Coordinates of C-alpha atoms in Angstrom, one line a residue:
X12 CA 0.0 0.0 0.0
X13 CA 2.9 2.4 0.8
X14 CA 4.5 1.5 -2.5
X15 CA 1.3 2.7 -4.4
X16 CA 1.2 5.9 -2.4
X17 CA 4.9 6.6 -3.0
X18 CA 4.5 6.0 -6.7
X19 CA 1.6 8.4 -6.9
X20 CA 3.5 11.0 -4.9
X21 CA 6.4 10.7 -7.3
X22 CA 4.1 11.1 -10.3
X23 CA 2.4 14.1 -9.0
X24 CA 5.7 15.6 -8.0
X25 CA 7.1 15.0 -11.5
X26 CA 4.0 16.6 -12.9
X27 CA 4.4 19.6 -10.7
X28 CA 8.0 20.0 -11.7
X29 CA 7.2 19.7 -15.4
X30 CA 4.3 22.2 -15.0
X31 CA 6.6 24.7 -13.3
X32 CA 9.1 24.2 -16.2
X33 CA 6.3 25.0 -18.6
X34 CA 5.5 28.2 -16.8
X35 CA 9.2 29.2 -16.8
X36 CA 9.6 28.4 -20.5
X37 CA 6.6 30.4 -21.5
X38 CA 8.3 33.5 -20.0
X39 CA 11.5 33.0 -22.0
X40 CA 12.5 33.2 -25.6
X41 CA 12.7 29.4 -26.0
X42 CA 10.7 26.5 -24.7
X43 CA 11.7 23.0 -23.6
X44 CA 10.5 20.0 -25.6
X45 CA 10.5 19.1 -29.3
X46 CA 10.4 21.9 -31.9
X47 CA 10.7 19.7 -35.0
X48 CA 7.2 19.5 -36.4
X49 CA 8.3 16.8 -38.9
X50 CA 9.0 14.3 -36.0
X51 CA 6.5 13.4 -33.4
X52 CA 7.4 11.4 -30.3
X53 CA 4.5 9.2 -29.1
X54 CA 4.4 7.2 -25.9
X55 CA 2.0 4.3 -25.6
X56 CA 1.3 1.0 -23.8
X57 CA 3.2 -2.1 -25.0
X58 CA -0.1 -4.1 -25.0
X59 CA 0.1 -5.7 -28.4
X60 CA -3.5 -4.8 -29.1
X61 CA -2.5 -1.1 -28.8
X62 CA 1.1 -0.7 -29.9
X63 CA 0.9 -3.0 -33.0
X64 CA -2.1 -1.1 -34.3
X65 CA -0.5 2.3 -33.6
X66 CA 2.6 1.2 -35.6
X67 CA 0.5 0.1 -38.5
X68 CA -1.6 3.2 -38.6
X69 CA 1.3 5.7 -38.1
X70 CA 3.9 3.8 -40.3
X71 CA 5.5 4.7 -43.7
X72 CA 2.2 5.4 -45.5
X73 CA 1.3 8.0 -42.9
X74 CA 4.7 9.6 -43.2
X75 CA 4.4 9.6 -47.0
X76 CA 1.0 11.5 -46.9
X77 CA 1.9 13.9 -44.1
X78 CA 5.7 14.3 -44.1
X79 CA 5.5 13.4 -40.3
X80 CA 7.7 10.7 -38.9
X81 CA 6.3 9.2 -35.6
X82 CA 8.8 7.8 -33.2
X83 CA 7.0 5.3 -30.9
X84 CA 8.1 4.7 -27.4
X85 CA 6.6 2.0 -25.2
X86 CA 5.8 1.7 -21.5
X87 CA 4.5 -1.5 -19.9
X88 CA 1.2 -3.0 -21.0
X89 CA -1.0 -1.6 -18.3
X90 CA -2.2 2.0 -18.4
X91 CA -0.8 2.6 -15.0
X92 CA 2.6 1.7 -16.4
X93 CA 2.3 4.5 -18.9
X94 CA 1.8 6.9 -16.0
X95 CA 5.0 5.5 -14.4
X96 CA 6.9 5.9 -17.6
X97 CA 5.6 9.5 -18.0
X98 CA 6.8 10.2 -14.4
X99 CA 10.3 9.0 -15.2
X100 CA 10.4 10.9 -18.5
X101 CA 9.1 14.1 -17.1
X102 CA 11.6 13.9 -14.2
X103 CA 14.4 13.5 -16.7
X104 CA 13.2 16.5 -18.7
X105 CA 11.8 14.5 -21.6
X106 CA 8.2 14.9 -22.6
X107 CA 6.4 13.1 -25.4
X108 CA 4.5 15.1 -27.9
X109 CA 1.5 12.7 -27.7
X110 CA 0.7 10.0 -25.3
X111 CA -1.9 7.3 -25.1
X112 CA -2.9 7.2 -21.4
X113 CA -5.7 5.5 -19.4
X114 CA -8.9 7.4 -20.0
X115 CA -9.3 8.1 -16.3
X116 CA -5.8 9.7 -16.2
X117 CA -6.6 12.5 -18.6
X118 CA -7.9 14.5 -15.7
X119 CA -4.6 14.1 -13.9
X120 CA -2.7 15.7 -16.8
X121 CA -5.3 18.3 -17.3
X122 CA -5.2 19.3 -13.6
X123 CA -1.4 19.5 -13.8
X124 CA -1.7 21.8 -16.8
X125 CA 0.6 19.5 -18.8
X126 CA -2.0 18.3 -21.2
X127 CA -2.6 20.8 -24.0
X128 CA -6.2 21.8 -24.9
X129 CA -7.2 20.5 -28.4
X130 CA -10.1 22.8 -29.2
X131 CA -8.1 25.4 -31.2
X132 CA -6.4 22.6 -33.1
X133 CA -9.8 21.0 -33.8
X134 CA -11.2 24.3 -35.1
X135 CA -8.2 25.1 -37.3
X136 CA -8.3 21.6 -38.9
X137 CA -12.1 21.8 -39.3
X138 CA -12.6 18.7 -37.2
X139 CA -15.7 16.8 -38.2
X140 CA -17.3 16.2 -34.8
X141 CA -20.3 14.5 -36.5
X142 CA -18.1 11.3 -36.8
X143 CA -18.2 10.9 -33.0
X144 CA -21.0 10.7 -30.5
X145 CA -21.3 13.8 -28.2
X146 CA -21.1 11.5 -25.2
X147 CA -17.7 10.2 -26.3
X148 CA -16.3 13.6 -27.0
X149 CA -17.3 14.7 -23.5
X150 CA -15.3 12.0 -21.8
X151 CA -12.1 13.9 -22.2
X152 CA -13.5 17.4 -21.6
X153 CA -12.6 19.3 -18.4
X154 CA -13.5 22.9 -17.6
X155 CA -15.1 23.1 -21.0
X156 CA -11.9 22.2 -22.8
X157 CA -11.0 19.1 -24.8
X158 CA -8.0 17.6 -23.0
X159 CA -8.1 14.1 -24.4
X160 CA -9.9 12.1 -27.0
X161 CA -10.6 8.4 -26.5
X162 CA -8.7 6.0 -28.8
X163 CA -9.4 2.5 -27.5
X164 CA -12.8 2.1 -25.8
X165 CA -14.3 -0.7 -23.9
X166 CA -17.4 -0.9 -21.7
X167 CA -18.7 -3.3 -19.0
X168 CA -21.1 -5.8 -20.6
X169 CA -22.8 -9.0 -19.7
X170 CA -21.4 -12.3 -21.0
X171 CA -23.8 -15.3 -21.0
X172 CA -23.0 -19.0 -21.4
X173 CA -25.8 -20.2 -23.7
X174 CA -25.5 -23.8 -22.7
X175 CA -25.7 -23.0 -19.0
X176 CA -28.8 -20.9 -19.4
X177 CA -30.6 -23.6 -21.4
X178 CA -29.7 -26.2 -18.7
X179 CA -31.2 -23.8 -16.2
X180 CA -34.4 -23.5 -18.2
X181 CA -33.7 -19.9 -19.1
X182 CA -34.0 -18.2 -22.5
X183 CA -30.5 -17.3 -23.7
X184 CA -32.0 -14.9 -26.3
X185 CA -33.5 -12.8 -23.5
X186 CA -30.8 -11.4 -21.3
X187 CA -31.7 -9.9 -17.9
X188 CA -32.3 -6.2 -18.2
X189 CA -32.3 -5.3 -14.5
X190 CA -30.4 -6.4 -11.4
X191 CA -33.6 -8.1 -10.1
X192 CA -33.8 -10.1 -13.3
X193 CA -30.1 -10.9 -13.1
X194 CA -30.5 -12.2 -9.5
X195 CA -33.4 -14.4 -10.7
X196 CA -31.3 -15.8 -13.6
X197 CA -28.3 -16.4 -11.3
X198 CA -30.4 -18.2 -8.7
X199 CA -31.9 -20.5 -11.3
X200 CA -28.5 -21.3 -12.7
X201 CA -27.2 -22.4 -9.2
X202 CA -30.4 -24.1 -8.0
X203 CA -30.5 -26.2 -11.2
X204 CA -26.8 -27.0 -10.9
X205 CA -26.2 -25.8 -14.4
X206 CA -23.1 -24.1 -13.1
X207 CA -21.3 -23.5 -9.8
X208 CA -22.1 -19.8 -9.7
X209 CA -24.7 -17.7 -11.4
X210 CA -23.0 -14.4 -12.0
X211 CA -19.9 -12.5 -10.9
X212 CA -17.8 -9.4 -11.6
X213 CA -14.2 -8.5 -10.9
X214 CA -13.3 -6.1 -8.1
X215 CA -9.7 -5.7 -9.3
X216 CA -10.3 -3.5 -12.3
X217 CA -8.2 -0.3 -12.6
X218 CA -9.5 2.5 -10.4
X219 CA -12.7 0.5 -9.6
X220 CA -13.9 0.8 -13.2
X221 CA -16.4 -2.1 -13.0
X222 CA -17.7 -0.9 -9.7
X223 CA -18.2 2.6 -11.1
X224 CA -20.0 1.3 -14.1
X225 CA -22.7 -0.2 -11.9
X226 CA -22.7 2.7 -9.4
X227 CA -23.2 5.3 -12.1
X228 CA -26.2 3.5 -13.5
X229 CA -27.6 3.2 -9.9
X230 CA -27.5 7.0 -9.6
X231 CA -24.6 7.0 -7.2
X232 CA -21.2 8.8 -7.2
X233 CA -17.8 8.8 -5.7
X234 CA -18.1 12.4 -4.5
X235 CA -20.7 15.2 -4.6
X236 CA -20.7 17.5 -7.7
X237 CA -18.6 20.2 -5.9
X238 CA -16.1 17.5 -4.8
X239 CA -16.3 18.6 -1.2
X240 CA -17.6 15.3 0.2
X241 CA -16.9 11.7 -0.4
X242 CA -20.2 9.8 -1.1
X243 CA -19.1 6.2 -1.4
X244 CA -21.0 5.4 1.8
X245 CA -24.3 6.8 0.7
X246 CA -27.4 4.7 -0.2
X247 CA -26.7 3.9 -3.9
X248 CA -23.3 2.3 -3.1
X249 CA -24.6 0.6 0.0
X250 CA -27.5 -0.9 -1.9
X251 CA -25.2 -2.0 -4.7
X252 CA -22.7 -3.8 -2.5
X253 CA -25.5 -5.3 -0.3
X254 CA -26.9 -6.8 -3.5
X255 CA -23.6 -8.5 -4.3
X256 CA -23.0 -9.4 -0.7
X257 CA -26.3 -11.2 -0.6
X258 CA -25.4 -13.1 -3.8
X259 CA -22.1 -14.2 -2.4
X260 CA -23.6 -15.2 0.9
X261 CA -26.2 -17.3 -0.9
X262 CA -23.5 -19.0 -3.0
X263 CA -24.8 -17.5 -6.2
X264 CA -21.8 -15.3 -6.8
X265 CA -18.1 -15.2 -5.7
X266 CA -15.5 -12.5 -5.0
X267 CA -12.9 -12.7 -7.7
X268 CA -10.2 -10.9 -9.8
X269 CA -10.5 -10.1 -13.5
X270 CA -8.2 -13.0 -14.7
X271 CA -9.9 -15.6 -12.4
X272 CA -13.4 -14.3 -13.5
X273 CA -12.7 -15.0 -17.2
X274 CA -11.1 -18.3 -16.5
X275 CA -14.1 -19.4 -14.4
X276 CA -16.4 -18.4 -17.2
X277 CA -14.4 -20.3 -19.9
X278 CA -14.4 -23.4 -17.6
X279 CA -18.2 -23.4 -17.4
X280 CA -18.2 -22.7 -13.7
X281 CA -20.0 -19.4 -14.1
X282 CA -23.2 -18.8 -16.1
X283 CA -22.9 -15.0 -16.5
X284 CA -20.1 -12.5 -16.0
X285 CA -19.8 -8.8 -16.0
X286 CA -16.6 -8.1 -18.0
X287 CA -14.9 -5.7 -20.4
X288 CA -16.2 -5.7 -23.9
X289 CA -12.6 -5.6 -25.1
X290 CA -12.4 -9.3 -24.1
X291 CA -15.2 -10.3 -26.5
X292 CA -12.9 -11.6 -29.2
X293 CA -10.6 -13.5 -26.9
X294 CA -13.5 -15.0 -24.9
X295 CA -15.3 -16.1 -28.1
X296 CA -12.2 -17.7 -29.3
X297 CA -11.5 -19.5 -26.0
X298 CA -15.0 -20.7 -25.2
X299 CA -15.9 -24.3 -26.0
X300 CA -19.6 -23.4 -25.8
X301 CA -21.8 -20.7 -27.5
X302 CA -21.8 -17.4 -25.8
X303 CA -24.0 -14.3 -25.9
X304 CA -23.0 -10.7 -25.0
X305 CA -25.6 -8.1 -24.0
X306 CA -25.6 -4.6 -22.4
X307 CA -25.0 -4.4 -18.7
X308 CA -28.2 -4.9 -16.7
X309 CA -29.3 -1.7 -14.9
X310 CA -29.8 -1.5 -11.1
X311 CA -33.5 -1.3 -10.3
X312 CA -34.8 2.2 -10.6
X313 CA -31.6 3.4 -12.3
X314 CA -30.7 4.5 -15.9
X315 CA -27.8 3.4 -18.0
X316 CA -24.7 5.5 -17.6
X317 CA -21.5 3.9 -19.0
X318 CA -17.9 5.0 -18.0
X319 CA -15.5 3.8 -20.7
X320 CA -12.3 1.9 -20.0
X321 CA -9.4 2.0 -22.4
X322 CA -7.0 4.7 -23.6
X323 CA -7.1 8.3 -24.7
X324 CA -4.8 10.5 -26.8
X325 CA -3.4 13.5 -25.0
X326 CA -1.1 16.2 -26.5
X327 CA 1.8 17.3 -24.4
X328 CA 3.7 19.3 -27.0
X329 CA 4.0 23.0 -26.3
X330 CA 5.4 24.3 -29.6
X331 CA 2.5 25.4 -31.8
X332 CA 3.9 23.8 -35.0
X333 CA 4.5 20.5 -33.2
X334 CA 1.0 20.7 -31.8
X335 CA -0.4 20.9 -35.3
X336 CA 1.6 17.8 -36.3
X337 CA 0.6 16.0 -33.1
X338 CA -3.1 16.7 -33.9
X339 CA -2.6 15.1 -37.3
X340 CA -1.3 12.0 -35.4
X341 CA -4.4 12.0 -33.1
X342 CA -6.7 12.4 -36.1
X343 CA -5.2 9.5 -37.8
X344 CA -5.6 7.3 -34.7
X345 CA -9.3 8.2 -34.1
X346 CA -10.2 8.5 -37.8
X347 CA -12.2 5.8 -39.6
X348 CA -9.1 4.0 -41.0
X349 CA -7.3 4.1 -37.7
X350 CA -10.3 2.8 -35.8
X351 CA -10.9 0.1 -38.4
X352 CA -7.4 -1.2 -38.0
X353 CA -7.8 -1.3 -34.2
X354 CA -11.2 -2.8 -34.0
X355 CA -10.5 -5.6 -36.5
X356 CA -7.6 -6.9 -34.5
X357 CA -9.0 -6.4 -31.0
X358 CA -12.2 -6.5 -29.0
X359 CA -12.3 -2.7 -28.7
X360 CA -15.3 -0.7 -29.9
X361 CA -14.8 1.9 -32.6
X362 CA -14.9 5.5 -31.3
X363 CA -15.6 6.6 -34.9
X364 CA -19.2 6.4 -35.9
X365 CA -18.5 6.8 -39.6
X366 CA -16.3 3.7 -39.5
X367 CA -19.2 1.7 -38.1
X368 CA -21.6 2.6 -40.9
X369 CA -19.3 3.0 -43.9
X370 CA -18.9 -0.4 -45.8
X371 CA -15.3 0.6 -46.7
X372 CA -14.4 0.4 -43.0
X373 CA -16.6 -1.5 -40.5
X374 CA -20.0 -1.1 -42.0
X375 CA -20.6 -4.9 -42.1
X376 CA -18.9 -5.6 -38.7
X377 CA -22.0 -6.1 -36.5
X378 CA -23.6 -8.4 -39.1
X379 CA -20.5 -10.6 -39.2
X380 CA -19.6 -10.3 -35.5
X381 CA -22.8 -9.7 -33.5
X382 CA -21.0 -10.2 -30.2
X383 CA -19.7 -6.7 -30.6
X384 CA -23.2 -5.1 -30.7
X385 CA -23.4 -4.6 -26.9
X386 CA -20.3 -2.5 -26.7
X387 CA -21.4 -0.4 -29.7
X388 CA -24.8 0.1 -28.1
X389 CA -23.3 1.5 -24.9
X390 CA -21.3 4.2 -26.6
X391 CA -24.4 6.6 -26.6
X392 CA -24.6 6.4 -22.8
X393 CA -20.9 7.2 -22.1
X394 CA -20.0 9.3 -19.1
X395 CA -16.5 10.2 -17.8
X396 CA -14.6 7.5 -15.9
X397 CA -14.2 9.3 -12.6
X398 CA -10.9 9.8 -10.9
X399 CA -10.6 11.3 -7.4
X400 CA -8.9 14.7 -7.3
X401 CA -5.6 15.4 -5.7
X402 CA -2.3 13.6 -5.1
X403 CA -3.7 10.5 -3.4
X404 CA -6.2 9.4 -6.0
X405 CA -4.7 6.0 -6.5
X406 CA -4.5 5.3 -2.8
X407 CA -8.1 6.5 -2.4
X408 CA -9.2 4.0 -5.1
X409 CA -7.3 1.3 -3.3
X410 CA -9.1 2.1 0.0
X411 CA -12.4 1.8 -1.8
X412 CA -11.4 -1.5 -3.4
X413 CA -10.4 -2.9 0.0
X414 CA -13.8 -1.9 1.4
X415 CA -15.6 -3.6 -1.5
X416 CA -13.7 -6.9 -0.9
X417 CA -14.5 -6.7 2.9
X418 CA -18.1 -6.0 2.3
X419 CA -18.7 -8.6 -0.4
X420 CA -16.8 -11.3 1.5
X421 CA -18.6 -10.5 4.7
X422 CA -15.5 -9.5 6.7
X423 CA -17.3 -6.3 7.6
X424 CA -20.9 -5.2 7.3
X425 CA -21.4 -3.3 4.1
X426 CA -22.3 0.1 5.7
X427 CA -19.4 -0.1 8.1
X428 CA -16.9 -1.0 5.4
X429 CA -18.0 1.9 3.3
X430 CA -18.1 4.3 6.2
X431 CA -14.5 3.4 7.0
X432 CA -13.6 3.8 3.4
X433 CA -15.3 7.2 3.2
X434 CA -13.4 8.4 6.2
X435 CA -10.1 7.2 4.9
X436 CA -10.6 8.6 1.5
X437 CA -11.7 12.0 2.9
X438 CA -8.4 12.1 4.9
X439 CA -6.4 11.4 1.7
X440 CA -8.0 13.9 -0.7
X441 CA -6.4 17.3 -0.7
X442 CA -6.9 19.7 -3.5

């Protein structure tokens, strides 16, 4: 736990130093960073689904068309490892011109004044916003400025084992739409012995992404709108975790990590799982039984609100000419051709709506691969993936995750676990 906190301190410290350097440079005749608009330095995750597609899209053909050469640097495969690499680079005085970071990290770089607003660049380039849903464009907006644009997007969806549902006497063509219906399905799966567990989700997702997906739809929040009070111990979260605690207590669900969740589903031990849509291709390939994927059931009385997981493009370059070249790089990645390349080789959902409808790109995708339809359907209900403010955001998320595990496993009563988490998080958050 102390390691996580120390790493976050170091990151925020590095960002503060870099931001201070920016302010100093702006007051001098020269500025630090790249000034060669024909060469763009891009930092990305080393996850093959990401980096291999970035290399293909920004390769020799892109250079021939634009005159821009993109030098690609790689961090580790996890989005948190991109943050760690940025920390090291900024501390050493090296900043990328563009970086693909976790969508929830965009706020961190916006708050530190390192991320550069894209709105002027978008206006100068006559950016066609009609190719993107307004909900998607809003994901990277802070203080009415576009600070990041999603590149690789996944959402939390419901995976169903068709054979298990049939054995339980359930209709696999009608997925549960609400949490009450999901409980009914899960109970029948277990009582009929069609599978060991009825339904489960992973508590170990980055920054409690899966938890937030359910909480947002339940009408809850991590903090109040003014970000003065932590709200993780209020009724929506309490009801949500009590729901899962009851399922675990009854033997209908289990407390599990993301990797174990998918493995259990593929073994046939789990009838339904709440998992990232980006795993659809891999799960379909690994399953020895037919599967179905549907949109996430909504907590009773709630409405669908979908925080996206995945990565976003952020521009760090300060030189205006370099920024214009960096914007061309971003446009290529989120454009129809760039998104077609990404989607065809991964389980991610296209952020570009034109690509989804134009037969030259992905126009026939949903007909050929109907398992992707749920992820596409959830794009219109996107909301920002929330990150706590301040230097201790990662530790705050860890405190919440610990409370979730304690509540679901029965180590502590749900309300007490969340009260303790709210108190701990309140003590950590300083803006």
